[in-house]
Amino acid sequence: YFLDKYLKKLHPEYLITTYEGFPWERQIFKATKEFNSKIKVIGYQQVFLNSNYKSIFFKLSENYDPDIIWALDNFSKKLFLKSNLKNKKIKVVGNLKEKKMFKIKKHNYEDNKNILVLPEGIESECIKMFKYTLNLAFNNEKINFFWRVHPVIKIKNILKKMNINKLSLPKNIIISQEKNLERDFENCKFVIYRGSAAAIEALNYGLIPMYLKIRNEPNIDILNSYKKIKLKNIKNSKDFLTIIKRYNN
């Protein structure tokens, strides 16, 4: 109903919305086509894709599918060309997010044992990663763990669900207050991640990535599709310490 209100006011030739595989995006396509089938619908895929994404590639019907797909990069375009949407007009437009660039200082490798913990914007993912690294922090006092939550997540809600008082955290757990993610990259040498696309940025800044693999759960490694990277999986504290020692020697 909200969309219909604006379609009636504007009578547009084009409609552009994000396209990441969510049901509400398909509803926007359908509502637009029902209003006027001549409107060209553009879906902009800005999320980093890997083999775990399924719904974004489904061909549902002309009304539920975008007419044109704006892809983030050539890698994404190739995935679309292998999918049931291969006959759509697919154009690589890059990352349209406006981003300020920061000059990052060279790492001070006296702080080689600073680890950035980077969960997705999903509470259950925050809890899994924070529980794992909290256990590591208690057993490895000389290693610092920087907990950073996605902007949509409130850290106080996570701590509450973990039954943790902020004041009871060990000194080597640092809750990041940095507004700019790049500042955390500057302070850390390693990054522990799972499905967060920010892990790609961390890699670009020179951090060493460690994917937290959880038993009996599917692999959601955002870097898994990048074949040139030698990935380092950690399942337990032994794996973690092996990687830390190898790179700090």
PDB file of C-alpha atoms in Angstrom:
ATOM      1  CA  TYR A   1       0.000   0.000   0.000  1.00  0.00           C
ATOM      2  CA  PHE A   2       2.879   2.343   0.823  1.00  0.00           C
ATOM      3  CA  LEU A   3       4.509   1.691  -2.563  1.00  0.00           C
ATOM      4  CA  ASP A   4       1.207   2.058  -4.410  1.00  0.00           C
ATOM      5  CA  LYS A   5       0.777   5.539  -2.922  1.00  0.00           C
ATOM      6  CA  TYR A   6       4.041   6.719  -4.521  1.00  0.00           C
ATOM      7  CA  LEU A   7       3.505   4.921  -7.811  1.00  0.00           C
ATOM      8  CA  LYS A   8       0.225   6.842  -8.212  1.00  0.00           C
ATOM      9  CA  LYS A   9       1.969  10.139  -7.470  1.00  0.00           C
ATOM     10  CA  LEU A  10       5.018   9.621  -9.684  1.00  0.00           C
ATOM     11  CA  HIS A  11       4.002   7.240 -12.502  1.00  0.00           C
ATOM     12  CA  PRO A  12       7.697   6.337 -12.956  1.00  0.00           C
ATOM     13  CA  GLU A  13       9.363   4.737 -15.971  1.00  0.00           C
ATOM     14  CA  TYR A  14      11.784   2.851 -13.713  1.00  0.00           C
ATOM     15  CA  LEU A  15      11.822   1.454 -10.187  1.00  0.00           C
ATOM     16  CA  ILE A  16      15.130   0.644  -8.473  1.00  0.00           C
ATOM     17  CA  THR A  17      15.446  -1.335  -5.250  1.00  0.00           C
ATOM     18  CA  THR A  18      18.038  -3.519  -3.566  1.00  0.00           C
ATOM     19  CA  TYR A  19      18.073  -7.153  -4.650  1.00  0.00           C
ATOM     20  CA  GLU A  20      19.510  -9.550  -2.081  1.00  0.00           C
ATOM     21  CA  GLY A  21      17.043 -12.445  -2.183  1.00  0.00           C
ATOM     22  CA  PHE A  22      14.471 -11.212   0.358  1.00  0.00           C
ATOM     23  CA  PRO A  23      10.716 -11.876  -0.090  1.00  0.00           C
ATOM     24  CA  TRP A  24       9.817  -8.196   0.353  1.00  0.00           C
ATOM     25  CA  GLU A  25      11.899  -7.325  -2.730  1.00  0.00           C
ATOM     26  CA  ARG A  26       9.839  -9.761  -4.799  1.00  0.00           C
ATOM     27  CA  GLN A  27       6.670  -8.176  -3.438  1.00  0.00           C
ATOM     28  CA  ILE A  28       7.902  -4.755  -4.607  1.00  0.00           C
ATOM     29  CA  PHE A  29       8.530  -6.140  -8.101  1.00  0.00           C
ATOM     30  CA  LYS A  30       5.045  -7.667  -8.201  1.00  0.00           C
ATOM     31  CA  ALA A  31       3.240  -4.592  -6.836  1.00  0.00           C
ATOM     32  CA  THR A  32       5.010  -2.404  -9.403  1.00  0.00           C
ATOM     33  CA  LYS A  33       4.158  -4.681 -12.320  1.00  0.00           C
ATOM     34  CA  GLU A  34       0.534  -4.917 -11.222  1.00  0.00           C
ATOM     35  CA  PHE A  35       0.361  -1.112 -11.129  1.00  0.00           C
ATOM     36  CA  ASN A  36       1.883  -0.756 -14.609  1.00  0.00           C
ATOM     37  CA  SER A  37       3.525  -3.626 -16.476  1.00  0.00           C
ATOM     38  CA  LYS A  38       5.543  -1.162 -18.590  1.00  0.00           C
ATOM     39  CA  ILE A  39       7.598   0.075 -15.634  1.00  0.00           C
ATOM     40  CA  LYS A  40      11.126  -1.325 -15.846  1.00  0.00           C
ATOM     41  CA  VAL A  41      12.139  -2.859 -12.525  1.00  0.00           C
ATOM     42  CA  ILE A  42      15.838  -2.805 -11.589  1.00  0.00           C
ATOM     43  CA  GLY A  43      17.193  -4.963  -8.763  1.00  0.00           C
ATOM     44  CA  TYR A  44      20.566  -3.808  -7.379  1.00  0.00           C
ATOM     45  CA  GLN A  45      22.598  -6.650  -5.881  1.00  0.00           C
ATOM     46  CA  GLN A  46      24.984  -4.989  -3.429  1.00  0.00           C
ATOM     47  CA  VAL A  47      25.510  -7.936  -1.078  1.00  0.00           C
ATOM     48  CA  PHE A  48      28.646 -10.065  -1.569  1.00  0.00           C
ATOM     49  CA  LEU A  49      27.542 -13.380  -3.069  1.00  0.00           C
ATOM     50  CA  ASN A  50      28.844 -16.875  -2.541  1.00  0.00           C
ATOM     51  CA  SER A  51      27.598 -20.410  -3.107  1.00  0.00           C
ATOM     52  CA  ASN A  52      25.342 -20.232  -0.024  1.00  0.00           C
ATOM     53  CA  TYR A  53      22.980 -17.735  -1.666  1.00  0.00           C
ATOM     54  CA  LYS A  54      19.994 -19.465  -3.254  1.00  0.00           C
ATOM     55  CA  SER A  55      16.836 -17.344  -3.319  1.00  0.00           C
ATOM     56  CA  ILE A  56      18.437 -14.451  -5.197  1.00  0.00           C
ATOM     57  CA  PHE A  57      18.918 -16.744  -8.223  1.00  0.00           C
ATOM     58  CA  PHE A  58      15.386 -18.221  -8.293  1.00  0.00           C
ATOM     59  CA  LYS A  59      13.259 -17.494 -11.347  1.00  0.00           C
ATOM     60  CA  LEU A  60       9.703 -17.128 -10.009  1.00  0.00           C
ATOM     61  CA  SER A  61       7.679 -15.322 -12.721  1.00  0.00           C
ATOM     62  CA  GLU A  62       7.861 -12.183 -14.826  1.00  0.00           C
ATOM     63  CA  ASN A  63       6.036 -10.212 -12.132  1.00  0.00           C
ATOM     64  CA  TYR A  64       8.197 -11.450  -9.255  1.00  0.00           C
ATOM     65  CA  ASP A  65      11.564 -11.169 -11.066  1.00  0.00           C
ATOM     66  CA  PRO A  66      13.517  -7.979 -11.851  1.00  0.00           C
ATOM     67  CA  ASP A  67      13.734  -6.875 -15.510  1.00  0.00           C
ATOM     68  CA  ILE A  68      17.307  -5.667 -15.079  1.00  0.00           C
ATOM     69  CA  ILE A  69      19.940  -6.724 -12.531  1.00  0.00           C
ATOM     70  CA  TRP A  70      22.680  -4.351 -11.440  1.00  0.00           C
ATOM     71  CA  ALA A  71      25.519  -6.539 -10.181  1.00  0.00           C
ATOM     72  CA  LEU A  72      28.226  -5.633  -7.689  1.00  0.00           C
ATOM     73  CA  ASP A  73      31.126  -7.172  -9.636  1.00  0.00           C
ATOM     74  CA  ASN A  74      32.077  -9.560 -12.450  1.00  0.00           C
ATOM     75  CA  PHE A  75      32.169 -12.478 -10.016  1.00  0.00           C
ATOM     76  CA  SER A  76      28.489 -11.866  -9.166  1.00  0.00           C
ATOM     77  CA  LYS A  77      27.577 -11.449 -12.833  1.00  0.00           C
ATOM     78  CA  LYS A  78      29.052 -14.875 -13.627  1.00  0.00           C
ATOM     79  CA  LEU A  79      26.900 -16.439 -10.889  1.00  0.00           C
ATOM     80  CA  PHE A  80      23.774 -14.836 -12.362  1.00  0.00           C
ATOM     81  CA  LEU A  81      24.722 -16.050 -15.854  1.00  0.00           C
ATOM     82  CA  LYS A  82      24.835 -19.615 -14.498  1.00  0.00           C
ATOM     83  CA  SER A  83      21.427 -19.254 -12.829  1.00  0.00           C
ATOM     84  CA  ASN A  84      17.826 -19.350 -14.038  1.00  0.00           C
ATOM     85  CA  LEU A  85      17.971 -15.558 -14.388  1.00  0.00           C
ATOM     86  CA  LYS A  86      20.685 -15.724 -17.069  1.00  0.00           C
ATOM     87  CA  ASN A  87      18.367 -14.241 -19.732  1.00  0.00           C
ATOM     88  CA  LYS A  88      17.853 -11.029 -17.777  1.00  0.00           C
ATOM     89  CA  LYS A  89      19.793  -7.889 -18.645  1.00  0.00           C
ATOM     90  CA  ILE A  90      22.730  -7.988 -16.198  1.00  0.00           C
ATOM     91  CA  LYS A  91      25.040  -5.001 -15.827  1.00  0.00           C
ATOM     92  CA  VAL A  92      28.023  -4.574 -13.475  1.00  0.00           C
ATOM     93  CA  VAL A  93      27.705  -1.189 -11.740  1.00  0.00           C
ATOM     94  CA  GLY A  94      30.062  -1.694  -8.784  1.00  0.00           C
ATOM     95  CA  ASN A  95      29.595  -0.564  -5.202  1.00  0.00           C
ATOM     96  CA  LEU A  96      27.323   2.492  -5.093  1.00  0.00           C
ATOM     97  CA  LYS A  97      27.761   3.071  -1.360  1.00  0.00           C
ATOM     98  CA  GLU A  98      29.407   6.383  -0.599  1.00  0.00           C
ATOM     99  CA  LYS A  99      32.426   5.709   1.539  1.00  0.00           C
ATOM    100  CA  LYS A 100      34.994   8.001   3.100  1.00  0.00           C
ATOM    101  CA  MET A 101      38.565   6.868   2.628  1.00  0.00           C
ATOM    102  CA  PHE A 102      40.908   6.794   5.616  1.00  0.00           C
ATOM    103  CA  LYS A 103      44.656   6.782   5.623  1.00  0.00           C
ATOM    104  CA  ILE A 104      45.555   3.688   7.616  1.00  0.00           C
ATOM    105  CA  LYS A 105      48.778   3.686   9.570  1.00  0.00           C
ATOM    106  CA  LYS A 106      51.137   0.762   9.187  1.00  0.00           C
ATOM    107  CA  HIS A 107      50.539  -1.966  11.734  1.00  0.00           C
ATOM    108  CA  ASN A 108      52.578  -1.767  14.885  1.00  0.00           C
ATOM    109  CA  TYR A 109      53.531  -5.413  15.116  1.00  0.00           C
ATOM    110  CA  GLU A 110      54.316  -5.116  18.789  1.00  0.00           C
ATOM    111  CA  ASP A 111      50.518  -5.511  18.935  1.00  0.00           C
ATOM    112  CA  ASN A 112      50.532  -8.705  16.888  1.00  0.00           C
ATOM    113  CA  LYS A 113      48.079 -10.374  19.228  1.00  0.00           C
ATOM    114  CA  ASN A 114      45.124  -8.064  18.636  1.00  0.00           C
ATOM    115  CA  ILE A 115      42.185  -9.954  17.129  1.00  0.00           C
ATOM    116  CA  LEU A 116      39.120  -8.325  15.564  1.00  0.00           C
ATOM    117  CA  VAL A 117      35.916 -10.366  16.068  1.00  0.00           C
ATOM    118  CA  LEU A 118      33.513  -9.523  13.262  1.00  0.00           C
ATOM    119  CA  PRO A 119      30.061 -11.163  13.338  1.00  0.00           C
ATOM    120  CA  GLU A 120      27.187 -10.481  10.949  1.00  0.00           C
ATOM    121  CA  GLY A 121      24.258  -8.311  11.958  1.00  0.00           C
ATOM    122  CA  ILE A 122      22.484 -11.351  13.430  1.00  0.00           C
ATOM    123  CA  GLU A 123      22.198 -11.791  17.199  1.00  0.00           C
ATOM    124  CA  SER A 124      22.712 -15.573  17.142  1.00  0.00           C
ATOM    125  CA  GLU A 125      25.951 -15.108  15.172  1.00  0.00           C
ATOM    126  CA  CYS A 126      27.205 -12.505  17.672  1.00  0.00           C
ATOM    127  CA  ILE A 127      26.517 -14.878  20.562  1.00  0.00           C
ATOM    128  CA  LYS A 128      28.317 -17.816  18.899  1.00  0.00           C
ATOM    129  CA  MET A 129      31.420 -15.786  18.104  1.00  0.00           C
ATOM    130  CA  PHE A 130      31.556 -13.929  21.404  1.00  0.00           C
ATOM    131  CA  LYS A 131      31.174 -17.143  23.435  1.00  0.00           C
ATOM    132  CA  TYR A 132      34.025 -18.744  21.513  1.00  0.00           C
ATOM    133  CA  THR A 133      36.370 -15.764  21.882  1.00  0.00           C
ATOM    134  CA  LEU A 134      35.398 -15.169  25.526  1.00  0.00           C
ATOM    135  CA  ASN A 135      36.610 -18.661  26.317  1.00  0.00           C
ATOM    136  CA  LEU A 136      39.853 -17.947  24.440  1.00  0.00           C
ATOM    137  CA  ALA A 137      40.277 -14.656  26.306  1.00  0.00           C
ATOM    138  CA  PHE A 138      40.068 -16.321  29.745  1.00  0.00           C
ATOM    139  CA  ASN A 139      42.740 -18.832  28.734  1.00  0.00           C
ATOM    140  CA  ASN A 140      45.044 -16.454  26.834  1.00  0.00           C
ATOM    141  CA  GLU A 141      45.471 -13.232  28.798  1.00  0.00           C
ATOM    142  CA  LYS A 142      48.092 -11.780  26.451  1.00  0.00           C
ATOM    143  CA  ILE A 143      45.780 -11.881  23.432  1.00  0.00           C
ATOM    144  CA  ASN A 144      43.302  -9.013  22.996  1.00  0.00           C
ATOM    145  CA  PHE A 145      39.909  -9.526  21.367  1.00  0.00           C
ATOM    146  CA  PHE A 146      38.096  -6.542  19.875  1.00  0.00           C
ATOM    147  CA  TRP A 147      34.360  -7.263  19.743  1.00  0.00           C
ATOM    148  CA  ARG A 148      32.632  -5.251  17.054  1.00  0.00           C
ATOM    149  CA  VAL A 149      28.900  -5.493  16.362  1.00  0.00           C
ATOM    150  CA  HIS A 150      27.068  -4.540  13.165  1.00  0.00           C
ATOM    151  CA  PRO A 151      25.330  -1.120  13.398  1.00  0.00           C
ATOM    152  CA  VAL A 152      21.899  -2.820  13.534  1.00  0.00           C
ATOM    153  CA  ILE A 153      22.887  -4.715  16.709  1.00  0.00           C
ATOM    154  CA  LYS A 154      22.984  -3.341  20.259  1.00  0.00           C
ATOM    155  CA  ILE A 155      25.807  -4.853  22.291  1.00  0.00           C
ATOM    156  CA  LYS A 156      23.834  -4.527  25.544  1.00  0.00           C
ATOM    157  CA  ASN A 157      21.176  -6.894  24.107  1.00  0.00           C
ATOM    158  CA  ILE A 158      23.845  -9.447  23.225  1.00  0.00           C
ATOM    159  CA  LEU A 159      25.451  -9.313  26.669  1.00  0.00           C
ATOM    160  CA  LYS A 160      22.029  -9.664  28.278  1.00  0.00           C
ATOM    161  CA  LYS A 161      21.262 -12.787  26.234  1.00  0.00           C
ATOM    162  CA  MET A 162      24.678 -14.191  27.157  1.00  0.00           C
ATOM    163  CA  ASN A 163      23.994 -13.460  30.866  1.00  0.00           C
ATOM    164  CA  ILE A 164      27.136 -11.344  31.041  1.00  0.00           C
ATOM    165  CA  ASN A 165      27.724  -8.159  32.973  1.00  0.00           C
ATOM    166  CA  LYS A 166      29.961  -5.833  30.977  1.00  0.00           C
ATOM    167  CA  LEU A 167      32.069  -5.150  34.078  1.00  0.00           C
ATOM    168  CA  SER A 168      32.801  -8.858  34.510  1.00  0.00           C
ATOM    169  CA  LEU A 169      34.467  -9.205  31.115  1.00  0.00           C
ATOM    170  CA  PRO A 170      38.214  -9.903  31.221  1.00  0.00           C
ATOM    171  CA  LYS A 171      40.499  -6.953  30.418  1.00  0.00           C
ATOM    172  CA  ASN A 172      41.540  -8.494  27.117  1.00  0.00           C
ATOM    173  CA  ILE A 173      37.983  -8.274  25.751  1.00  0.00           C
ATOM    174  CA  ILE A 174      37.582  -4.797  24.253  1.00  0.00           C
ATOM    175  CA  ILE A 175      34.142  -3.723  23.020  1.00  0.00           C
ATOM    176  CA  SER A 176      34.816  -1.486  20.036  1.00  0.00           C
ATOM    177  CA  GLN A 177      33.374   2.015  20.231  1.00  0.00           C
ATOM    178  CA  GLU A 178      34.888   3.061  16.921  1.00  0.00           C
ATOM    179  CA  LYS A 179      32.434   4.529  14.429  1.00  0.00           C
ATOM    180  CA  ASN A 180      34.820   3.798  11.582  1.00  0.00           C
ATOM    181  CA  LEU A 181      35.537   0.139  10.910  1.00  0.00           C
ATOM    182  CA  GLU A 182      38.894   1.109   9.393  1.00  0.00           C
ATOM    183  CA  ARG A 183      40.158   2.218  12.806  1.00  0.00           C
ATOM    184  CA  ASP A 184      39.638  -1.302  14.142  1.00  0.00           C
ATOM    185  CA  PHE A 185      41.485  -2.680  11.120  1.00  0.00           C
ATOM    186  CA  GLU A 186      44.374  -0.417  12.042  1.00  0.00           C
ATOM    187  CA  ASN A 187      44.572  -1.846  15.578  1.00  0.00           C
ATOM    188  CA  CYS A 188      44.411  -5.543  14.703  1.00  0.00           C
ATOM    189  CA  LYS A 189      46.471  -8.105  12.849  1.00  0.00           C
ATOM    190  CA  PHE A 190      43.902 -10.942  12.700  1.00  0.00           C
ATOM    191  CA  VAL A 191      40.151 -11.105  12.081  1.00  0.00           C
ATOM    192  CA  ILE A 192      37.792 -13.891  13.197  1.00  0.00           C
ATOM    193  CA  TYR A 193      34.715 -13.960  10.989  1.00  0.00           C
ATOM    194  CA  ARG A 194      31.931 -16.147   9.551  1.00  0.00           C
ATOM    195  CA  GLY A 195      29.415 -14.586   7.155  1.00  0.00           C
ATOM    196  CA  SER A 196      30.166 -10.881   7.467  1.00  0.00           C
ATOM    197  CA  ALA A 197      31.016  -9.159   4.177  1.00  0.00           C
ATOM    198  CA  ALA A 198      33.210  -6.784   6.204  1.00  0.00           C
ATOM    199  CA  ALA A 199      35.733  -9.659   6.304  1.00  0.00           C
ATOM    200  CA  ILE A 200      36.510  -8.835   2.659  1.00  0.00           C
ATOM    201  CA  GLU A 201      37.384  -5.273   3.680  1.00  0.00           C
ATOM    202  CA  ALA A 202      39.534  -6.622   6.530  1.00  0.00           C
ATOM    203  CA  LEU A 203      41.410  -8.790   4.035  1.00  0.00           C
ATOM    204  CA  ASN A 204      41.992  -5.758   1.798  1.00  0.00           C
ATOM    205  CA  TYR A 205      43.510  -3.939   4.772  1.00  0.00           C
ATOM    206  CA  GLY A 206      45.979  -6.769   5.326  1.00  0.00           C
ATOM    207  CA  LEU A 207      44.396  -8.588   8.288  1.00  0.00           C
ATOM    208  CA  ILE A 208      44.845 -12.360   8.448  1.00  0.00           C
ATOM    209  CA  PRO A 209      41.402 -14.015   8.228  1.00  0.00           C
ATOM    210  CA  MET A 210      40.324 -16.922  10.446  1.00  0.00           C
ATOM    211  CA  TYR A 211      36.952 -18.514   9.723  1.00  0.00           C
ATOM    212  CA  LEU A 212      35.156 -19.906  12.785  1.00  0.00           C
ATOM    213  CA  LYS A 213      33.809 -23.291  11.738  1.00  0.00           C
ATOM    214  CA  ILE A 214      30.995 -24.603  13.937  1.00  0.00           C
ATOM    215  CA  ARG A 215      30.275 -28.321  14.035  1.00  0.00           C
ATOM    216  CA  ASN A 216      27.066 -29.539  12.341  1.00  0.00           C
ATOM    217  CA  GLU A 217      26.425 -26.140  10.752  1.00  0.00           C
ATOM    218  CA  PRO A 218      26.725 -25.256   7.035  1.00  0.00           C
ATOM    219  CA  ASN A 219      29.752 -23.343   5.850  1.00  0.00           C
ATOM    220  CA  ILE A 220      28.819 -19.633   5.567  1.00  0.00           C
ATOM    221  CA  ASP A 221      32.362 -18.423   4.867  1.00  0.00           C
ATOM    222  CA  ILE A 222      32.021 -15.177   2.901  1.00  0.00           C
ATOM    223  CA  LEU A 223      35.560 -15.693   1.528  1.00  0.00           C
ATOM    224  CA  ASN A 224      34.965 -19.291   0.483  1.00  0.00           C
ATOM    225  CA  SER A 225      34.380 -18.402  -3.174  1.00  0.00           C
ATOM    226  CA  TYR A 226      37.661 -16.526  -3.508  1.00  0.00           C
ATOM    227  CA  LYS A 227      39.892 -19.353  -4.670  1.00  0.00           C
ATOM    228  CA  LYS A 228      43.195 -17.451  -4.484  1.00  0.00           C
ATOM    229  CA  ILE A 229      42.987 -17.076  -0.708  1.00  0.00           C
ATOM    230  CA  LYS A 230      44.465 -19.778   1.504  1.00  0.00           C
ATOM    231  CA  LEU A 231      41.718 -19.976   4.105  1.00  0.00           C
ATOM    232  CA  LYS A 232      42.418 -20.756   7.744  1.00  0.00           C
ATOM    233  CA  ASN A 233      39.581 -22.493   9.576  1.00  0.00           C
ATOM    234  CA  ILE A 234      39.424 -22.656  13.357  1.00  0.00           C
ATOM    235  CA  LYS A 235      37.266 -25.175  15.202  1.00  0.00           C
ATOM    236  CA  ASN A 236      38.815 -25.047  18.661  1.00  0.00           C
ATOM    237  CA  SER A 237      41.406 -23.245  20.779  1.00  0.00           C
ATOM    238  CA  LYS A 238      44.209 -25.484  19.488  1.00  0.00           C
ATOM    239  CA  ASP A 239      43.575 -24.410  15.862  1.00  0.00           C
ATOM    240  CA  PHE A 240      43.488 -20.781  16.941  1.00  0.00           C
ATOM    241  CA  LEU A 241      46.762 -20.871  18.860  1.00  0.00           C
ATOM    242  CA  THR A 242      48.521 -22.746  16.042  1.00  0.00           C
ATOM    243  CA  ILE A 243      47.684 -19.939  13.593  1.00  0.00           C
ATOM    244  CA  ILE A 244      48.645 -17.185  16.055  1.00  0.00           C
ATOM    245  CA  LYS A 245      52.025 -18.785  16.770  1.00  0.00           C
ATOM    246  CA  ARG A 246      52.747 -19.441  13.091  1.00  0.00           C
ATOM    247  CA  TYR A 247      52.208 -15.816  12.069  1.00  0.00           C
ATOM    248  CA  ASN A 248      53.788 -14.218  15.106  1.00  0.00           C
ATOM    249  CA  ASN A 249      57.005 -16.200  14.641  1.00  0.00           C
TER     250      ASN A 249
END
